Short mmCIF file of C-alpha atoms and ligand atoms in Angstrom, two decimals:
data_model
loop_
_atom_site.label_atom_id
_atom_site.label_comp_id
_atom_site.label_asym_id
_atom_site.label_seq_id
_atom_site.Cartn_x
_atom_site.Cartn_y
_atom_site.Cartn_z
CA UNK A 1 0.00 0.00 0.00
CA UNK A 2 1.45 3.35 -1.26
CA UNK A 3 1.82 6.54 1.89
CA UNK A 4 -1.52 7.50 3.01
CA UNK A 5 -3.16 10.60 1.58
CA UNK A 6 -3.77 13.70 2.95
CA UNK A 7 -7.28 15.13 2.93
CA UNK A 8 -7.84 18.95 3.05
CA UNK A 9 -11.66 20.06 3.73
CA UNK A 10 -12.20 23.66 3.45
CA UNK A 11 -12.58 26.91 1.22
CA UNK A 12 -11.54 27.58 -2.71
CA UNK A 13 -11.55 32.22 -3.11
CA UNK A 14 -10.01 33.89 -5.82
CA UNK A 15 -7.92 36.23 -3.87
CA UNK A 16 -7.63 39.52 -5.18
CA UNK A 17 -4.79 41.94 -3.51
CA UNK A 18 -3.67 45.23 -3.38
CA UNK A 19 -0.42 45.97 -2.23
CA UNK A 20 0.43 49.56 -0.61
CA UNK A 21 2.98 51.03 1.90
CA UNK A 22 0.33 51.28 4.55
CA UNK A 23 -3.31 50.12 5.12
CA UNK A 24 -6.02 53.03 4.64
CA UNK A 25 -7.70 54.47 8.14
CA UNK A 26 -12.02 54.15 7.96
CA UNK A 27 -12.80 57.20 5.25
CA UNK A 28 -9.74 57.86 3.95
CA UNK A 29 -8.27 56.90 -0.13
CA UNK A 30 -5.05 55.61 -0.78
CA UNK A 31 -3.29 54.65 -3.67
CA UNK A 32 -2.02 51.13 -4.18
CA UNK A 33 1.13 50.19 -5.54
CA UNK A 34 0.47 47.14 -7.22
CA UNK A 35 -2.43 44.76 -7.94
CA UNK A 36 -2.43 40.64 -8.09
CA UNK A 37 -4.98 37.84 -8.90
CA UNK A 38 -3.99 34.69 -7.69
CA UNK A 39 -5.78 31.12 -6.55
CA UNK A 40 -5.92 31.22 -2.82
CA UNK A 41 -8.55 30.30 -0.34
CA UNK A 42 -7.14 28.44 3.32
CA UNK A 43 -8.52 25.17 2.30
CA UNK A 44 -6.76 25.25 -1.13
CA UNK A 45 -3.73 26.97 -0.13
CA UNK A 46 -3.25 23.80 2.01
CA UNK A 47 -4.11 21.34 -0.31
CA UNK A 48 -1.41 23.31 -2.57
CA UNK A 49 1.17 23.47 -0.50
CA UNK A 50 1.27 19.73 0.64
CA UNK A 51 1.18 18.88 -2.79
CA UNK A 52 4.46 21.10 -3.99
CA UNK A 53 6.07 19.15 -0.87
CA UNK A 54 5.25 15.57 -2.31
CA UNK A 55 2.00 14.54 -0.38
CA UNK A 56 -0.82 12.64 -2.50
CA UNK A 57 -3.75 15.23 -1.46
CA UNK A 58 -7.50 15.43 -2.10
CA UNK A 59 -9.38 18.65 -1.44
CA UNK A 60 -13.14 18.42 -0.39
CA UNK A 61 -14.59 22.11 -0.89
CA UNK A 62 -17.06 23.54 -3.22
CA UNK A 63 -16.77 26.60 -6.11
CA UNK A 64 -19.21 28.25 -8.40
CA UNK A 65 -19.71 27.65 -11.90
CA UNK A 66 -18.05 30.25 -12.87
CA UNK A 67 -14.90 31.49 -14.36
CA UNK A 68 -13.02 32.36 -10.93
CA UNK A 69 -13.72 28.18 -10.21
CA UNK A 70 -12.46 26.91 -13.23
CA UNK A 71 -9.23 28.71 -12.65
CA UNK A 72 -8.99 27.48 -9.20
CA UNK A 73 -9.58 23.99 -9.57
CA UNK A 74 -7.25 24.33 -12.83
CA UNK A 75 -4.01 25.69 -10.86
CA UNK A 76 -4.61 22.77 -8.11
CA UNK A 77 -4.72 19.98 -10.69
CA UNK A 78 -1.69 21.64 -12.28
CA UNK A 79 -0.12 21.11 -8.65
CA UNK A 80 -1.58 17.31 -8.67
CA UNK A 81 -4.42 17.79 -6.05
CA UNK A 82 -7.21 15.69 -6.39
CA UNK A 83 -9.63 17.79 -6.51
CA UNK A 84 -12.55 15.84 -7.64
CA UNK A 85 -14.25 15.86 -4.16
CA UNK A 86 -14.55 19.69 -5.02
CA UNK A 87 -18.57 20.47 -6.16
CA UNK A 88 -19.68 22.72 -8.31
CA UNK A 89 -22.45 24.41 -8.07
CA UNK A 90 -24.93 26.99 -10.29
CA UNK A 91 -26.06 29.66 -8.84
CA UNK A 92 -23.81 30.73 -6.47
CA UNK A 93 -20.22 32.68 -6.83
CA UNK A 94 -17.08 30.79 -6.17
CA UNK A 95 -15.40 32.80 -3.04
CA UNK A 96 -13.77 35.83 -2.99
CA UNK A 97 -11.40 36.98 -0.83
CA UNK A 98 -9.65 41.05 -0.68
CA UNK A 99 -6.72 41.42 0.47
CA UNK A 100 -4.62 44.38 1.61
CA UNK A 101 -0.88 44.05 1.78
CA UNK A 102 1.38 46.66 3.57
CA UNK A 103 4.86 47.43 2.84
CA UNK A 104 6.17 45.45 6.17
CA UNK A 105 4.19 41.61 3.88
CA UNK A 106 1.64 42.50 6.98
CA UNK A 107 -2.20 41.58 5.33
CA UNK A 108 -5.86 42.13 5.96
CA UNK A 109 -8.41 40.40 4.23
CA UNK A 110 -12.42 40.07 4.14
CA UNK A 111 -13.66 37.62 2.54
CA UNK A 112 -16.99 36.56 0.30
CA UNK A 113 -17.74 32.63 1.04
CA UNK A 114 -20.01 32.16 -1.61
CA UNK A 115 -20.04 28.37 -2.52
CA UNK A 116 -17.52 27.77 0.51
CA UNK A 117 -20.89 28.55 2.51
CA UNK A 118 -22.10 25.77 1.28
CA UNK A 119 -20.00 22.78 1.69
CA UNK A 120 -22.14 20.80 4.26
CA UNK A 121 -22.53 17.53 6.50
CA UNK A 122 -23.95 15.86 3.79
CA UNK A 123 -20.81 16.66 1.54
CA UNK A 124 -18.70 15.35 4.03
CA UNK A 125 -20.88 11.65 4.00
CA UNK A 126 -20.44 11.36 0.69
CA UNK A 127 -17.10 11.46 1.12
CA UNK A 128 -16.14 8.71 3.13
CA UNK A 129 -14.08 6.73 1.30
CA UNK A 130 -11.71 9.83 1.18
CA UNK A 131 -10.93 9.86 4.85
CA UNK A 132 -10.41 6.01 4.78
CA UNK A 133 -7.59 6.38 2.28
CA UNK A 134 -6.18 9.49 4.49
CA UNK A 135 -3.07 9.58 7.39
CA UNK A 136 -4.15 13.63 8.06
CA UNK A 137 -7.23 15.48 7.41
CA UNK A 138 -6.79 19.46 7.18
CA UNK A 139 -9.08 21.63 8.62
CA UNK A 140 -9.88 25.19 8.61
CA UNK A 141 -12.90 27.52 9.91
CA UNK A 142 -13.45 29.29 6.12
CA UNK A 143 -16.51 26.96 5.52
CA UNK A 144 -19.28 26.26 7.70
CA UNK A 145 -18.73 25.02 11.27
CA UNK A 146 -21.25 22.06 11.11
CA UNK A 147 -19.36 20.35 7.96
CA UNK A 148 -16.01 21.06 10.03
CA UNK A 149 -17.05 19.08 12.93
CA UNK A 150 -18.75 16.50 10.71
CA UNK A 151 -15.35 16.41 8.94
CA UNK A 152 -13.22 16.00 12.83
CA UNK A 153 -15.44 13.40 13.34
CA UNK A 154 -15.07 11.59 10.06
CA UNK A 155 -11.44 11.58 10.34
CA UNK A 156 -11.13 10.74 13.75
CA UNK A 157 -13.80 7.56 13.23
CA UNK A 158 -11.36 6.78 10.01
CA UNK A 159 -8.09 6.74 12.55
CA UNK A 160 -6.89 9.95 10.56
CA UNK A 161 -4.83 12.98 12.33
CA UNK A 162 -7.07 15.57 12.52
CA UNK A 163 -4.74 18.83 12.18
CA UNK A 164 -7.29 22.11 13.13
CA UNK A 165 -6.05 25.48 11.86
CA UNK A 166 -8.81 27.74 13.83
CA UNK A 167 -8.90 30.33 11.07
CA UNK A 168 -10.24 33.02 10.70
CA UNK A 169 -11.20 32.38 14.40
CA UNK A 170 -14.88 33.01 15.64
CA UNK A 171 -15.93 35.35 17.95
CA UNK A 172 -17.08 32.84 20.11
CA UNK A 173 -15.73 29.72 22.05
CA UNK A 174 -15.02 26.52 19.07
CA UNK A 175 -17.48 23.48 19.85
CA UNK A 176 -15.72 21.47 22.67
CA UNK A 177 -15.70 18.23 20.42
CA UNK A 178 -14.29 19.95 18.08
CA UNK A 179 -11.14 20.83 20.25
CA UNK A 180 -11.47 17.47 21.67
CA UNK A 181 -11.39 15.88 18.18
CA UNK A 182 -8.25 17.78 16.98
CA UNK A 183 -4.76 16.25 17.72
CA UNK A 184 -3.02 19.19 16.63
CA UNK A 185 -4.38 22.49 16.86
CA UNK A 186 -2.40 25.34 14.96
CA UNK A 187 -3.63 28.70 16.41
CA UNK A 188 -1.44 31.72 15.30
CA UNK A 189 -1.06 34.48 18.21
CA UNK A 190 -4.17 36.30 17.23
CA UNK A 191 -6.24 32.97 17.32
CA UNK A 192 -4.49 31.77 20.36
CA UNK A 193 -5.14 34.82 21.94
CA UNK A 194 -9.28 34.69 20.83
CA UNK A 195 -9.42 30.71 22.07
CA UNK A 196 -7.76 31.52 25.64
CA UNK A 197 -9.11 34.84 25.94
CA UNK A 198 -5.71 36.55 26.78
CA UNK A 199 -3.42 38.59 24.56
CA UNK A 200 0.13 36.82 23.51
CA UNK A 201 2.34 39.11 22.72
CA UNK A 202 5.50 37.18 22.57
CA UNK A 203 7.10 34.22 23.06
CA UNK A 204 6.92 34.03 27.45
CA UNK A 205 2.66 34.70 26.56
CA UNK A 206 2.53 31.82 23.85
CA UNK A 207 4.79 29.48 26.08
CA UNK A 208 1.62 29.44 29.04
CA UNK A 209 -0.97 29.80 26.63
CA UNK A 210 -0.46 27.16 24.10
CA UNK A 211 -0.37 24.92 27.93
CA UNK A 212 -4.06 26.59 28.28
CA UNK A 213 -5.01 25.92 25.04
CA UNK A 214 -4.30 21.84 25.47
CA UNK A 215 -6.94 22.37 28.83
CA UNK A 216 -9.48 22.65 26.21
CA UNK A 217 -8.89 19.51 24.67
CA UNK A 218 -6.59 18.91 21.64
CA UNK A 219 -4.04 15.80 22.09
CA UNK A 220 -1.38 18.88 21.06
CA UNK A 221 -0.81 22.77 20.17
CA UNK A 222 1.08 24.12 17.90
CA UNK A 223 1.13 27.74 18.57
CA UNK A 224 2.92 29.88 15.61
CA UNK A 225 4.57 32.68 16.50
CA UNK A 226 5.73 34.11 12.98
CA UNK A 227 9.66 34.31 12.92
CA UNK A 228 9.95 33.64 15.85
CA UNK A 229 8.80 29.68 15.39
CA UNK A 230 6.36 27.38 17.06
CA UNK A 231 5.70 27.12 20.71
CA UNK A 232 4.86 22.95 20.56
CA UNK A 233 2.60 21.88 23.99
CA UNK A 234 1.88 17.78 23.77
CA UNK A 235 2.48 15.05 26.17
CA UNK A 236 2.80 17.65 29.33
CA UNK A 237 6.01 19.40 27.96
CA UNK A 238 6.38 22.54 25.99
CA UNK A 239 9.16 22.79 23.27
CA UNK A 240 10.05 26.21 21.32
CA UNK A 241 10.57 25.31 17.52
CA UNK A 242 12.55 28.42 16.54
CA UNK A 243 11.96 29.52 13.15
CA UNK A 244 13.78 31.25 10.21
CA UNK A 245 14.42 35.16 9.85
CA UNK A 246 13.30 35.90 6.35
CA UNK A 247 12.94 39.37 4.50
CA UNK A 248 8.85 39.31 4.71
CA UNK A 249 7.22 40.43 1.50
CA UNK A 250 3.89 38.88 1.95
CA UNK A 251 2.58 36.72 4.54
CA UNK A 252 -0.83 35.63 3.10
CA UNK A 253 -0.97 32.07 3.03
CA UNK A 254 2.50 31.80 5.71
CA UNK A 255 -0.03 29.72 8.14
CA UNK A 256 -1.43 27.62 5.50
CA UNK A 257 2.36 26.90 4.09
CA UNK A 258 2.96 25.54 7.66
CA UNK A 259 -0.22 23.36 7.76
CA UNK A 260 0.28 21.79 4.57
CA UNK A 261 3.98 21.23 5.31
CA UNK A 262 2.98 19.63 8.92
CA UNK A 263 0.57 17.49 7.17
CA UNK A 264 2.68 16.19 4.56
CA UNK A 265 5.82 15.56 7.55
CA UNK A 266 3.02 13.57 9.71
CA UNK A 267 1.71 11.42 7.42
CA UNK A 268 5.45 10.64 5.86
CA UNK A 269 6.06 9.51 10.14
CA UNK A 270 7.99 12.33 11.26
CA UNK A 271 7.73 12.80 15.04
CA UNK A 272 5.39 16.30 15.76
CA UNK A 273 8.52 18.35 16.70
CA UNK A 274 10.75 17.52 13.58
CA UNK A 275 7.22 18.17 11.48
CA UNK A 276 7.12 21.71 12.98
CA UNK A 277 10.88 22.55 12.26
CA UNK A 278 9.91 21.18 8.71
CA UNK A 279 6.62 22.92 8.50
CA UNK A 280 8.35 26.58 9.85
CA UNK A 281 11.04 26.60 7.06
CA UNK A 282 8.30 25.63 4.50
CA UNK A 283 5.95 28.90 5.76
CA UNK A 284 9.54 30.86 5.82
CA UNK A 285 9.93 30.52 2.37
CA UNK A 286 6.43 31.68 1.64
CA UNK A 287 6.08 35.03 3.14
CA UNK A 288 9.65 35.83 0.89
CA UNK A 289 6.97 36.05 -2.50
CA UNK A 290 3.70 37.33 -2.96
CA UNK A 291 0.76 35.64 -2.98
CA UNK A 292 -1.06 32.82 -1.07
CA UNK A 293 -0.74 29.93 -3.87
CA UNK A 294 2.49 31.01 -6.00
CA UNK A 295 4.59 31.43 -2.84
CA UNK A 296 4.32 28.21 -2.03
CA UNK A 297 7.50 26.17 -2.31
CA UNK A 298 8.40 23.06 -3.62
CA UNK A 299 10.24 20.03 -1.67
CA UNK A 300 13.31 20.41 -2.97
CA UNK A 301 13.59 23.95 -1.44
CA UNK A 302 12.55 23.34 1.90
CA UNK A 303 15.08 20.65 1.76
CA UNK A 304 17.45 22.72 0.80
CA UNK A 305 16.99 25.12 3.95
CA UNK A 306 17.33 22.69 5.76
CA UNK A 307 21.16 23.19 6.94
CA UNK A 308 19.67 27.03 7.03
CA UNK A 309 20.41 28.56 10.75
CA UNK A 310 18.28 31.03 11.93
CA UNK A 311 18.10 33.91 8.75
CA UNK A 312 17.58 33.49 5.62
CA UNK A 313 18.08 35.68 2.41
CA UNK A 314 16.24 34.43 -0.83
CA UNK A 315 18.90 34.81 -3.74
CA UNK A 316 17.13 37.83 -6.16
CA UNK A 317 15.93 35.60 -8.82
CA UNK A 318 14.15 33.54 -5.86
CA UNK A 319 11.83 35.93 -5.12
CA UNK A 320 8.82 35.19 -7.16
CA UNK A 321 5.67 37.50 -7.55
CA UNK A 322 2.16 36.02 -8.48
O1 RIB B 401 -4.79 32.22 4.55
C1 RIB B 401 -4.77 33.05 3.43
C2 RIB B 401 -6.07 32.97 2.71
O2 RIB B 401 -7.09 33.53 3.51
C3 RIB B 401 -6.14 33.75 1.42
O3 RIB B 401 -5.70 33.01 0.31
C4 RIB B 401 -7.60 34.17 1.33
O4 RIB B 401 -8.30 33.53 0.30
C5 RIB B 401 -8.19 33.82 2.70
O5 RIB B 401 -8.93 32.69 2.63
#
C-alpha cells in the first residue's frame, strides 16, 4: 500500500490583492502600488502546498460555476491535487477573498464565502471513502462550522490525524468536540489569543498559553509565532521550535504553508517536533513572494533550507511575484 493521503476540507476564493505602503484608516483613499490575482482560499492553499512538498492530497470544498472556479480547480490539478471531491455548483459565486498588503508583507483580508458557505454535512458523508484512504485530514474555519465538525469526526472515526487550523477564528468559544477531536491544533497568536481569551504578545505569553489551550482539549498545540517559530505543547512538555528570519514580502498564506507542510511531515512519520521545524522553514519561504498559492515552495527547497540557521536571504531571482 502506497503513503496514506492527505485530505484537506475547506474553502476555494479567488484572492484579489492590493499591495500599498500602509493600510487606509475608515474614510480615507489611498493609492495602491500594485495589484495581483492569484488562486488562494485556506482550504486550497493547504491542499497546494502539501502537494508542492510531495504529499498525495484530495481537497473536499465547493466553487461556483463560474470562471473564478475553473481557474482554481485548474491551478490545483496543475499542482496534482485531487480535486474531484470539489462540487460545483450553479447559482452561487465561487469565493472571494480582498486582500490588503502593507509594505512590512503585513495583510488584511475580508472575505466573500459564496459556494464555501455551502459545503455541508452531507458533503462530508459522501465522502467517506476519502478519509479512509487518508493519514491527516486538514481543517480550517473558512466553511461552515457544522461540515467542520462532521469532517473531525469523520477523520477521527477513520483513525486519521485531525490537524485544526482555527482560522479566521470566531468570535465565540469553538465546539468542545471539536477541540477534543483535533490532535493538533495550529492557532497563530491572534487565534491563540481569541481561544484563551488573553493577549500573547511574545514568546513568554505563547509558552503558558499554548499549555491553556491543550486544557481545552486537543491531544497537542502548535502555537505559531511568525519568525519567531512554534511554541509545541503535547504530552505535558512545551518545546520552542525556533523559526527562520526571512525578509517578509507577503505573509498571506504563511499559516497555510505551515499546515500543509505539517501534514505532509506527519503522514510521511515524522515525530510532531521535527514536522514543525519542517513545516516553519516551509511557511519561511512563503512570506519571501507574494501571494497565497504562488509562494508556495516546492520540496526540494525546503530541503534545501534545511542546513539554514536562523536567517535566511532568498537569492534575487528567488523571489517570485504572483
Ligand atoms: O490564509 C490566506 C487565505 O485567507 C487567502 O488566500 C484568502 O483567500 C483567505 O482565505
Amino acid at each position: 500500500m502506497g503513503p496514506k493521503r492527505v485530505l484537506v476540507v475547506g474553502s476555494l476564493n479567488m484572492d484579489l490583492i492590493v499591495y500599498c505602503d500602509r493600510r487606509p484608516g475608515p474614510g480615507e483613499t489611498l493609492a495602491g502600488t500594485a495589484f495581483a490575482m492569484a488562486p488562494g482560499g485556506k482550504g486550497a492553499n493547504q491542499a497546494l502546498a502539501a502537494a508542492r512538498l510531495g504529499g498525495h492530497v484530495s481537497l473536499l470544498g465547493r466553487v461556483g460555476e463560474d470562471a473564478f472556479g475553473e481557474r482554481l480547480l485548474g491551478s490545483l490539478r496543475e499542482a496534482g491535487v485531487d480535486t474531484r471531491p470539489v462540487a460545483r455548483t450553479v447559482g452561487v459565486s465561487t469565493g472571494v477573498a480582498l486582500i490588503t498588503v502593507d509594505g512590512n508583507g503585513e495583510n488584511s483580508i475580508v472575505i466573500v464565502p459564496g459556494a464555501n458557505g455551502l459545503l455541508t454535512p452531507n458533503d462530508v458523508a459522501a465522502g467517506a471513502n476519502l478519509f479512509r484512504e487518508a493519514g491527516a485530514v486538514l481543517l480550517q474555519l473558512e466553511v461552515p462550522l457544522e461540515t467542520v465538525v462532521a469532517a473531525a469526526r469523520a477523520a477521527a472515526a477513520a483513525g486519521a490525524r485531525v490537524l485544526l487550523d482555527p482560522a479566521p477564528v470566531p468570535g465565540g468559544p469553538l465546539p468542545r468536540e471539536l477541540l477534543q477531536l483535533a490532535d493538533v491544533l495550529l492557532p497563530n497568536q491572534h487565534e491563540a489569543g481569541v481561544l484563551a481569551g488573553r493577549a500573547v504578545p511574545d514568546l513568554a505569553a505563547a509558552w503558558d498559553v499554548a499549555g491553556d489551550l491543550l486544557d481545552l482539549g486537543p491531544r497537542a498545540v502548535v502555537l505559531k509565532v511568525g519568525a519567531q517559530g512554534a511554541i509545541v505543547a503535547a504530552n505535558g512538555r512545551c518545546d520552542h521550535v525556533p523559526g527562520l528570519e526571512v525578509p517578509a514580502v507577503d505573509t498571506t498564506g504563511a499559516g497555510d504553508a505551515f499546515a500543509g507542510a505539517l501534514g505532509v511531515a506527519l503522514v510521511e512519520g515524522l515525530d510532531l517536533l521535527d514536522g514543525v521545524a519542517f513545516a516553519n522553514r516551509a511557511a519561511a519561504l512563503s512570506v519571501t513572494r507574494r501571494g497565497a498559492q504562488p509562494s508556495m515552495p516546492t520540496r526540494h527547497e525546503v530541503d534545501r533550507l534545511a542546513g539554514a540557521r536562523d536567517r535566511y536571504e532568498p537569492p534575487e531571482d528567488a523571489v517570485r511575484s504572483s
